[in-house]
Amino acid sequence: MRKIHLKKLGILSLAISLMAAGCTKKIDDAYLNPNAPTKVPPETLLPQIISSMAANYAGQGPLNDIRLIGRYTQTFAITGAFDNWERMGGPGNTGIGNTDLSGSLWRIHYYDMGQNVIKMMEWAAEDEQYAYLGIGNALFAWSWLQLTDYHGPVILKEAFNTSALTFNFDSEEEVYPYVRTLCHEAIRQLNRTDGKTDQAKLAVADNYFYKGDLNKWKKFAYAVLARSFHHLTNKSTYNADSVIAYANLSMANNDDNATVKFENSGIGSDANFFGPIRGNIGAYRQTAYITNLMDGRNAHFQDVKDPRSAYMLRKNLNGTYVGLNTTFGIAGISVVNDRPEGLWGQASASTVAPNDLNARYIFRNDAESPVITVSEVLFMKAEAAFRKNDRAMALAAYREAISLNIDMLTGKYSQNVVEAEKITPATKAAFLADAKVVPTVEGLTLTHIMLQKYIAMYGWGAIETWVDLRRYHYTDNDAITGQQVYRDFAIPAPERLHPDNNGMPVYRVRYRFNSEYVWNAEILRALGAFDIDWHTREVWYSKP
């Protein structure tokens, strides 16, 4: 990681307590830029920080990496065959070379968000604007958890030590409790009634996320806490009660959903990263896995036609739902009219769509980009309750998760859905009454929960879906049913898996090249991150 200049970290409450102390005199203190302010109001920093939770003006953020990780999860496929990522390869593997592809999470955490969040919190503390301390801690908690789940060990204790030129890595086992510390500190600061936070200015600064609603920010922090406990299902210390307790304190309805909004003024920098104006997913298509899952061709939901397909998926010229088989590209579907449209609704042979006329769901220029939703929280609660053998609670949470996901689609993402295919109250009721979708208490399985969660997080939630898939090692069987939890999910065949993988699936992403592999190479070499199969080493949270 390159040297980052940050000052006075010691005043930033419990959230910064694990970071090493900086030099007593910094270069930037001694040689201030006369053309730049040395302090700005904290509300001026928050909008750019929020944009990095999706993808900022420079294209840096989770959505940028989801384009790649979504191929691991079989969320997306591209039109070309033998794609490196669909083969579960990654940066640094054959055909990629020295690249920052998949390095957005690293960059936003340590630079786009990290430096700005720390400055925002420092200046807010000086001005007694404690709401920004709560928001900053919540943002860091979300980012630290995502980062360590994505890469494995990360730079924690020395992350912002301005006296260092190289940086040691810390284990996920150290990051997880730190995430929880940040969450609790966020909630403590957000609960404060003293201080001098200007609520009107905060609402403007937070216009594209929660509009200054501190109760919603607290629910966001509780959702991160629930994630941090729920990821550890393979550990003997897994605590389902903690997951349920924090889920209950978190999002209660779709109004609580954490989503990044966009001004969408007609220029790419303030539009949704997945929208046609930014041109980032022209060659992307839906996969066979998601289309089979929603169109009744998955073994677990055989013959169930999911009404959400009209909102989330694309038909082909024959008017049917078909997706690309991973690693085969669009030519893998021999009949041209069977090939799916692009994600913007462009003709199947095209990779360009000039406008939003046909785009739907999260693929519009103005579409809100979810970060965490109430449906995800309820699916966590459902799985936790199932694991503690409270099947009645599990079924209730599971059903409500599906119901609220449908409501999110009909309330936020109905634009350009064919009128005759829009979900009505009767359509929704019939779907939820289907015993294959919502079974009896005795009939509920982990497969129900995980596959419906996969659907509800389609597209925007691929990083968290990858956490889930790795928890189940992609193809683990359910001990109760004897069937694969992720029914019909298949790791690419050995001859189609990337040769660097040595027959193993991917479990982690290599670190960002232009910081770690250039500036911190010896530390990475000792860690083993130069090994050709580093990306296949299982991560801590997925192990017993």
XYZ file of C-alpha atoms in Angstrom:
544
model
C 0.000 0.000 0.000
C 1.383 3.421 -0.914
C 2.070 5.977 1.763
C -1.048 7.888 2.812
C -0.763 11.172 4.740
C -3.309 11.377 7.527
C -3.012 13.505 10.667
C -4.163 13.465 14.271
C -5.748 10.023 14.201
C -5.696 9.815 17.989
C -8.724 12.083 18.472
C -11.045 9.983 16.353
C -12.637 8.016 19.168
C -12.562 4.255 19.562
C -12.860 3.700 15.813
C -9.281 4.659 15.094
C -7.738 3.195 18.234
C -6.128 0.237 16.459
C -4.247 2.419 13.973
C -0.617 3.155 14.627
C 0.352 6.626 15.783
C 1.684 8.956 13.089
C 4.867 10.963 13.086
C 5.055 13.925 15.446
C 5.640 16.194 12.501
C 4.280 15.321 9.053
C 5.593 16.561 5.753
C 2.146 17.876 4.917
C 2.110 19.793 8.206
C 5.476 21.351 7.487
C 4.802 22.162 3.823
C 1.142 23.050 3.515
C -0.235 23.592 0.020
C -0.976 27.342 -0.098
C -3.537 26.772 -2.854
C -5.644 24.241 -0.920
C -7.654 24.585 2.275
C -6.221 22.803 5.292
C -9.701 22.115 6.637
C -13.139 21.865 5.025
C -16.575 21.281 6.552
C -17.226 17.540 6.976
C -20.407 17.731 4.910
C -18.355 18.575 1.821
C -16.577 15.199 1.965
C -19.564 12.915 2.473
C -21.088 12.956 -1.064
C -17.934 11.620 -2.697
C -17.579 8.996 0.044
C -21.149 7.827 -0.574
C -20.566 7.585 -4.327
C -17.690 5.171 -3.682
C -20.144 2.716 -2.131
C -21.382 2.016 -5.668
C -18.895 3.424 -8.175
C -17.657 6.996 -8.116
C -16.934 9.410 -10.964
C -13.678 7.555 -11.671
C -15.487 4.211 -11.828
C -13.999 3.005 -8.543
C -16.285 1.059 -6.215
C -17.968 -2.311 -5.641
C -19.912 -2.224 -8.916
C -16.655 -2.099 -10.849
C -15.433 -5.261 -9.125
C -18.873 -6.900 -9.334
C -18.436 -6.964 -13.107
C -15.682 -9.515 -12.468
C -16.750 -11.234 -9.249
C -20.218 -11.626 -10.737
C -18.649 -14.074 -13.157
C -17.416 -16.201 -10.246
C -20.965 -16.301 -8.869
C -22.448 -16.964 -12.332
C -24.453 -13.783 -12.039
C -23.024 -12.486 -15.323
C -21.313 -13.933 -18.355
C -19.807 -12.104 -21.287
C -20.241 -12.724 -24.976
C -16.705 -14.047 -25.502
C -15.799 -17.664 -24.760
C -13.202 -18.884 -22.238
C -13.323 -15.681 -20.237
C -10.599 -15.591 -17.576
C -12.990 -14.679 -14.755
C -15.670 -17.159 -15.733
C -12.906 -19.757 -15.557
C -12.306 -18.591 -11.962
C -8.981 -16.991 -12.800
C -8.067 -13.479 -11.742
C -5.539 -10.652 -11.960
C -2.002 -11.934 -12.262
C -3.080 -15.158 -13.950
C -2.285 -16.087 -17.528
C -3.753 -13.663 -20.028
C -4.177 -10.822 -17.522
C -0.701 -9.716 -16.468
C -0.051 -6.679 -14.312
C -3.423 -5.029 -13.858
C -5.644 -3.294 -11.328
C -8.685 -5.212 -12.501
C -10.689 -6.268 -9.417
C -8.734 -3.738 -7.344
C -11.527 -1.223 -6.771
C -12.427 -2.356 -3.260
C -8.806 -1.958 -2.220
C -8.564 1.493 -3.747
C -11.814 2.868 -2.320
C -11.089 1.509 1.136
C -7.593 2.937 1.501
C -7.881 5.989 -0.718
C -11.223 7.165 -2.139
C -13.092 6.485 1.100
C -10.373 5.898 3.659
C -8.537 9.186 3.545
C -11.724 11.186 3.168
C -13.560 9.348 5.938
C -10.715 9.935 8.381
C -10.517 13.628 7.515
C -14.308 13.933 7.753
C -14.241 12.364 11.213
C -11.248 14.395 12.375
C -12.795 17.707 11.412
C -16.235 16.680 12.681
C -14.739 15.809 16.062
C -13.064 19.225 16.237
C -16.415 20.886 15.513
C -18.442 18.538 17.771
C -20.488 17.252 14.821
C -20.818 13.765 16.201
C -23.232 12.424 13.604
C -20.354 12.355 11.119
C -18.323 10.257 13.549
C -21.154 7.738 13.643
C -21.498 7.703 9.874
C -17.739 7.421 9.395
C -17.465 4.463 11.735
C -20.388 2.726 10.022
C -18.812 3.267 6.615
C -15.457 1.930 7.742
C -17.093 -1.124 9.332
C -18.906 -1.939 6.088
C -15.748 -1.417 4.047
C -13.365 -3.349 6.327
C -15.684 -6.385 6.351
C -16.131 -6.354 2.601
C -12.392 -5.918 2.045
C -11.246 -8.810 4.243
C -13.926 -11.173 2.888
C -12.753 -10.297 -0.616
C -8.974 -10.560 -0.171
C -8.302 -12.466 3.043
C -5.587 -10.832 5.205
C -5.472 -7.052 4.815
C -3.469 -4.155 6.220
C -5.244 -3.177 9.433
C -2.943 -2.027 12.236
C -0.476 -0.203 9.962
C -3.046 0.960 7.430
C -2.641 4.687 7.963
C 0.817 4.825 9.504
C 2.457 7.702 7.664
C 5.923 6.804 8.918
C 5.993 3.441 7.124
C 7.013 2.594 3.561
C 5.941 -1.054 3.691
C 2.959 -2.514 5.503
C 2.329 -5.799 7.254
C -0.906 -7.687 6.833
C -3.348 -8.741 9.537
C -5.597 -11.791 9.554
C -9.333 -11.806 8.969
C -9.628 -13.093 12.517
C -8.319 -9.716 13.682
C -10.425 -7.664 11.272
C -13.766 -9.169 12.251
C -13.790 -7.991 15.894
C -12.552 -4.599 14.741
C -15.530 -4.343 12.403
C -17.836 -4.983 15.347
C -16.024 -2.387 17.441
C -16.572 0.155 14.679
C -20.256 -0.732 14.425
C -20.853 -0.296 18.138
C -18.953 2.979 18.133
C -21.016 4.138 15.151
C -24.234 3.401 17.012
C -22.947 5.142 20.145
C -22.098 8.287 18.222
C -25.357 8.225 16.269
C -27.283 7.992 19.534
C -25.701 11.167 20.926
C -28.001 14.125 21.476
C -25.281 16.647 22.280
C -22.928 18.338 19.864
C -23.402 20.787 17.015
C -24.353 18.731 13.964
C -26.266 20.885 11.492
C -29.059 18.528 10.468
C -30.005 20.535 7.390
C -26.442 20.453 6.038
C -26.162 16.760 6.853
C -29.356 16.033 4.906
C -27.912 17.780 1.859
C -24.546 16.022 2.174
C -26.307 12.658 2.586
C -28.861 13.361 -0.140
C -27.862 10.340 -2.212
C -27.991 7.765 0.566
C -30.094 8.264 3.736
C -30.772 12.017 3.520
C -29.391 12.517 7.009
C -31.710 10.032 8.724
C -29.558 8.855 11.618
C -31.980 6.094 12.608
C -31.433 4.532 9.203
C -27.677 4.856 9.601
C -27.980 2.941 12.878
C -29.952 0.223 11.113
C -27.196 0.085 8.506
C -24.610 -0.468 11.254
C -26.750 -3.218 12.771
C -26.974 -4.877 9.336
C -23.170 -4.904 9.096
C -23.042 -6.452 12.568
C -25.486 -9.146 11.449
C -23.318 -9.856 8.399
C -20.185 -10.090 10.542
C -21.730 -12.747 12.775
C -23.526 -14.584 9.999
C -20.492 -15.100 7.789
C -19.093 -17.484 10.401
C -21.586 -20.332 9.918
C -18.729 -22.827 9.493
C -17.144 -21.912 12.831
C -17.895 -23.728 16.073
C -18.370 -20.262 17.601
C -21.190 -19.339 15.200
C -23.885 -17.552 17.172
C -27.275 -17.612 15.473
C -28.816 -15.594 18.292
C -26.465 -12.685 17.611
C -27.386 -12.727 13.931
C -31.084 -12.704 14.772
C -30.735 -10.007 17.427
C -28.860 -7.633 15.134
C -31.142 -8.415 12.210
C -34.109 -7.457 14.386
C -32.473 -4.113 15.171
C -31.692 -3.505 11.518
C -33.838 -2.772 8.484
C -37.559 -3.338 8.917
C -38.914 -2.397 5.487
C -37.798 -1.231 2.067
C -37.684 2.396 3.208
C -34.695 1.371 5.331
C -32.775 -0.097 2.387
C -29.265 1.256 1.969
C -29.079 2.371 -1.655
C -26.849 4.811 -3.510
C -28.851 7.247 -5.630
C -27.682 9.170 -8.694
C -28.369 12.674 -9.925
C -28.277 11.412 -13.534
C -27.995 14.842 -15.112
C -27.017 13.449 -18.499
C -23.296 12.968 -17.935
C -21.699 9.660 -17.120
C -19.955 10.689 -13.922
C -23.212 11.170 -11.987
C -25.142 8.230 -13.468
C -25.392 4.619 -12.369
C -22.242 2.656 -13.220
C -24.366 -0.147 -14.722
C -26.428 2.227 -16.877
C -25.974 2.532 -20.658
C -24.584 6.075 -20.521
C -21.474 4.778 -18.745
C -21.051 1.883 -21.155
C -19.559 -0.617 -18.706
C -21.583 -3.790 -19.314
C -22.349 -3.841 -23.042
C -20.889 -7.330 -23.538
C -22.512 -8.721 -20.386
C -25.422 -11.161 -20.427
C -27.485 -13.063 -17.886
C -26.340 -16.597 -17.187
C -28.039 -19.939 -17.558
C -27.913 -20.303 -13.775
C -30.065 -17.285 -12.921
C -32.459 -17.802 -15.835
C -32.964 -21.490 -15.053
C -33.488 -20.596 -11.410
C -36.238 -18.098 -12.226
C -37.784 -19.793 -15.258
C -38.542 -23.171 -13.707
C -35.545 -25.143 -14.950
C -33.655 -25.412 -11.654
C -34.158 -28.783 -9.966
C -35.299 -27.164 -6.729
C -37.859 -24.818 -8.274
C -38.843 -27.070 -11.153
C -41.607 -25.544 -13.328
C -41.926 -22.428 -11.122
C -42.158 -19.297 -13.255
C -40.905 -16.443 -11.106
C -42.854 -13.236 -11.897
C -39.767 -11.165 -11.015
C -38.159 -12.358 -14.274
C -39.934 -9.598 -16.189
C -38.194 -7.034 -13.984
C -34.737 -8.552 -13.662
C -34.019 -10.653 -16.749
C -34.101 -10.233 -20.532
C -35.902 -12.300 -23.117
C -34.445 -13.293 -26.474
C -35.902 -12.695 -29.932
C -37.986 -15.851 -29.527
C -39.583 -14.367 -26.414
C -38.073 -16.856 -23.954
C -35.631 -16.607 -21.066
C -32.264 -18.165 -21.838
C -28.848 -17.407 -20.358
C -25.251 -18.036 -21.317
C -23.460 -21.085 -20.002
C -20.343 -20.028 -18.111
C -17.133 -19.971 -20.238
C -18.962 -20.737 -23.518
C -19.825 -17.196 -24.606
C -22.746 -16.192 -26.749
C -21.696 -18.544 -29.551
C -22.409 -21.381 -27.137
C -26.087 -20.838 -28.001
C -26.199 -21.931 -31.613
C -29.648 -20.557 -32.485
C -29.211 -16.790 -32.827
C -32.777 -15.968 -31.812
C -32.303 -17.946 -28.579
C -29.467 -15.693 -27.448
C -30.444 -13.277 -24.650
C -30.624 -9.552 -25.118
C -28.000 -7.430 -23.452
C -28.663 -6.194 -19.931
C -29.838 -2.836 -21.319
C -32.263 -4.526 -23.689
C -30.078 -4.093 -26.744
C -30.296 -6.588 -29.592
C -28.463 -9.813 -28.875
C -25.860 -9.175 -31.552
C -25.041 -5.698 -30.231
C -22.890 -4.522 -27.351
C -24.022 -0.893 -27.476
C -27.214 0.771 -26.258
C -27.322 4.565 -26.563
C -30.113 5.262 -24.083
C -32.449 4.005 -21.393
C -35.394 3.246 -23.675
C -35.292 -0.496 -22.965
C -33.193 -0.696 -19.815
C -34.701 -2.025 -16.587
C -33.908 -2.912 -12.991
C -30.433 -1.844 -11.749
C -29.246 -1.377 -15.336
C -30.808 2.046 -15.902
C -28.884 5.312 -15.761
C -30.934 6.534 -12.806
C -31.443 3.217 -11.000
C -30.697 3.147 -7.292
C -27.795 0.828 -6.485
C -28.522 -1.311 -3.390
C -25.803 -1.827 -0.804
C -27.770 -3.747 1.839
C -31.537 -4.376 1.752
C -34.121 -5.573 4.235
C -34.540 -8.740 2.153
C -30.871 -9.644 2.627
C -31.191 -9.030 6.368
C -34.274 -11.267 6.558
C -32.565 -14.039 4.608
C -29.704 -13.900 7.120
C -32.248 -14.144 9.909
C -33.987 -17.049 8.155
C -30.766 -19.016 7.781
C -29.714 -18.290 11.365
C -33.104 -19.386 12.710
C -32.989 -22.514 10.559
C -29.565 -23.376 11.941
C -30.794 -23.029 15.533
C -33.764 -25.229 14.608
C -36.411 -22.532 14.990
C -38.110 -23.442 11.732
C -41.208 -21.316 12.349
C -39.080 -18.166 12.702
C -37.015 -19.210 9.688
C -40.082 -19.675 7.478
C -41.623 -16.372 8.535
C -38.399 -14.456 7.813
C -37.902 -16.320 4.524
C -41.410 -15.544 3.273
C -41.164 -11.900 4.300
C -37.784 -11.588 2.567
C -39.300 -12.717 -0.741
C -42.359 -10.545 -0.246
C -40.312 -7.413 0.414
C -38.014 -8.133 -2.524
C -41.074 -8.224 -4.781
C -42.265 -4.954 -3.256
C -38.851 -3.376 -3.872
C -39.035 -4.341 -7.528
C -42.582 -3.109 -8.066
C -41.934 0.072 -6.083
C -38.514 1.072 -7.453
C -37.728 -0.904 -10.588
C -40.898 -1.183 -12.688
C -39.847 1.216 -15.450
C -39.912 -0.373 -18.918
C -41.501 -3.583 -17.640
C -44.181 -4.714 -20.072
C -47.537 -3.761 -18.595
C -49.026 -7.228 -19.001
C -46.067 -8.735 -17.094
C -46.106 -6.389 -14.123
C -46.618 -8.039 -10.756
C -50.066 -7.397 -9.289
C -51.204 -8.180 -5.737
C -52.855 -11.313 -7.124
C -49.665 -12.359 -8.933
C -47.632 -11.873 -5.777
C -50.125 -13.770 -3.620
C -50.177 -16.702 -6.046
C -46.387 -16.889 -6.127
C -46.097 -16.862 -2.335
C -48.840 -19.477 -2.128
C -46.891 -21.893 -4.319
C -45.677 -24.660 -2.007
C -42.547 -25.077 -4.112
C -41.594 -21.481 -3.276
C -42.921 -21.158 0.283
C -43.236 -24.642 1.739
C -44.516 -25.743 5.119
C -42.372 -25.326 8.205
C -41.325 -28.953 7.869
C -40.540 -28.570 4.173
C -38.250 -25.531 4.412
C -34.606 -26.243 3.508
C -31.341 -24.353 3.338
C -31.667 -24.590 -0.426
C -34.910 -22.592 -0.353
C -33.235 -19.868 1.686
C -29.978 -19.632 -0.232
C -31.463 -19.781 -3.719
C -34.095 -17.167 -2.982
C -31.410 -14.976 -1.433
C -29.346 -15.429 -4.604
C -32.307 -14.195 -6.665
C -33.065 -11.236 -4.401
C -29.446 -10.024 -4.627
C -29.061 -10.638 -8.344
C -26.665 -8.179 -9.965
C -25.997 -5.685 -7.191
C -25.128 -8.152 -4.410
C -22.615 -10.399 -6.148
C -19.825 -9.724 -3.622
C -21.998 -10.853 -0.719
C -23.371 -13.725 -2.826
C -19.761 -14.807 -3.332
C -19.360 -14.833 0.469
C -22.359 -17.182 0.649
C -21.145 -19.452 -2.127
C -17.750 -19.775 -0.463
C -19.391 -20.515 2.892
C -20.933 -23.510 1.133
C -17.757 -24.206 -0.855
C -19.883 -23.711 -3.983
C -21.191 -27.289 -4.086
C -21.601 -28.440 -0.458
C -24.510 -30.766 0.224
C -27.173 -30.087 2.820
C -26.727 -32.685 5.563
C -30.507 -32.900 6.001
C -31.627 -33.329 2.388
C -28.449 -34.863 0.956
C -28.806 -32.463 -1.988
C -26.448 -29.694 -3.042
C -27.435 -26.483 -1.216
C -26.955 -24.393 -4.359
C -28.835 -26.836 -6.567
C -27.474 -27.136 -10.098
C -24.578 -24.734 -9.461
C -21.497 -26.176 -11.149
C -17.869 -25.121 -10.963
C -16.454 -25.063 -14.508
C -15.279 -28.480 -15.677
C -11.549 -29.158 -15.176
C -10.757 -28.504 -18.814
C -12.555 -25.142 -18.631
C -11.288 -24.051 -15.198
C -8.289 -21.733 -15.355
C -5.067 -23.795 -15.591
C -3.423 -21.744 -12.802
C -6.061 -23.019 -10.378
C -4.653 -26.540 -10.215
C -8.207 -27.862 -10.310
C -9.426 -25.713 -7.406
C -12.165 -23.037 -7.369
C -11.403 -19.416 -6.559
C -11.634 -18.217 -2.932
C -9.933 -14.817 -2.830
C -8.897 -11.915 -5.030
C -5.282 -10.838 -5.407
C -4.323 -7.471 -3.979
C -4.289 -4.331 -6.077
C -1.251 -4.426 -8.344
C -0.318 -0.730 -8.449
C -0.082 -0.465 -4.709
C 0.778 -3.799 -3.155
C 2.596 -5.707 -5.900
C 4.614 -2.621 -6.819
C 5.238 -1.027 -3.415
C 4.799 -3.837 -0.914
C 6.149 -6.799 -2.871
C 8.397 -8.378 -0.256
C 5.608 -8.484 2.317
C 3.318 -10.112 -0.254
C 5.976 -12.611 -1.215
C 6.320 -13.704 2.407
C 2.535 -13.958 2.630
C 2.446 -16.267 -0.397
C 0.511 -13.820 -2.567
C 2.925 -14.289 -5.488
C 2.063 -17.992 -5.721
C 0.288 -18.778 -8.938
C -2.620 -20.411 -7.111
C -2.892 -17.843 -4.309
C -6.432 -16.983 -5.404
C -7.580 -20.558 -4.706
C -6.471 -20.586 -1.041
C -9.533 -20.879 1.149
C -10.385 -17.813 3.231
C -10.594 -17.863 7.031
C -14.321 -17.405 7.472
C -15.235 -20.346 5.220
C -13.085 -22.792 7.195
C -14.263 -24.741 10.274
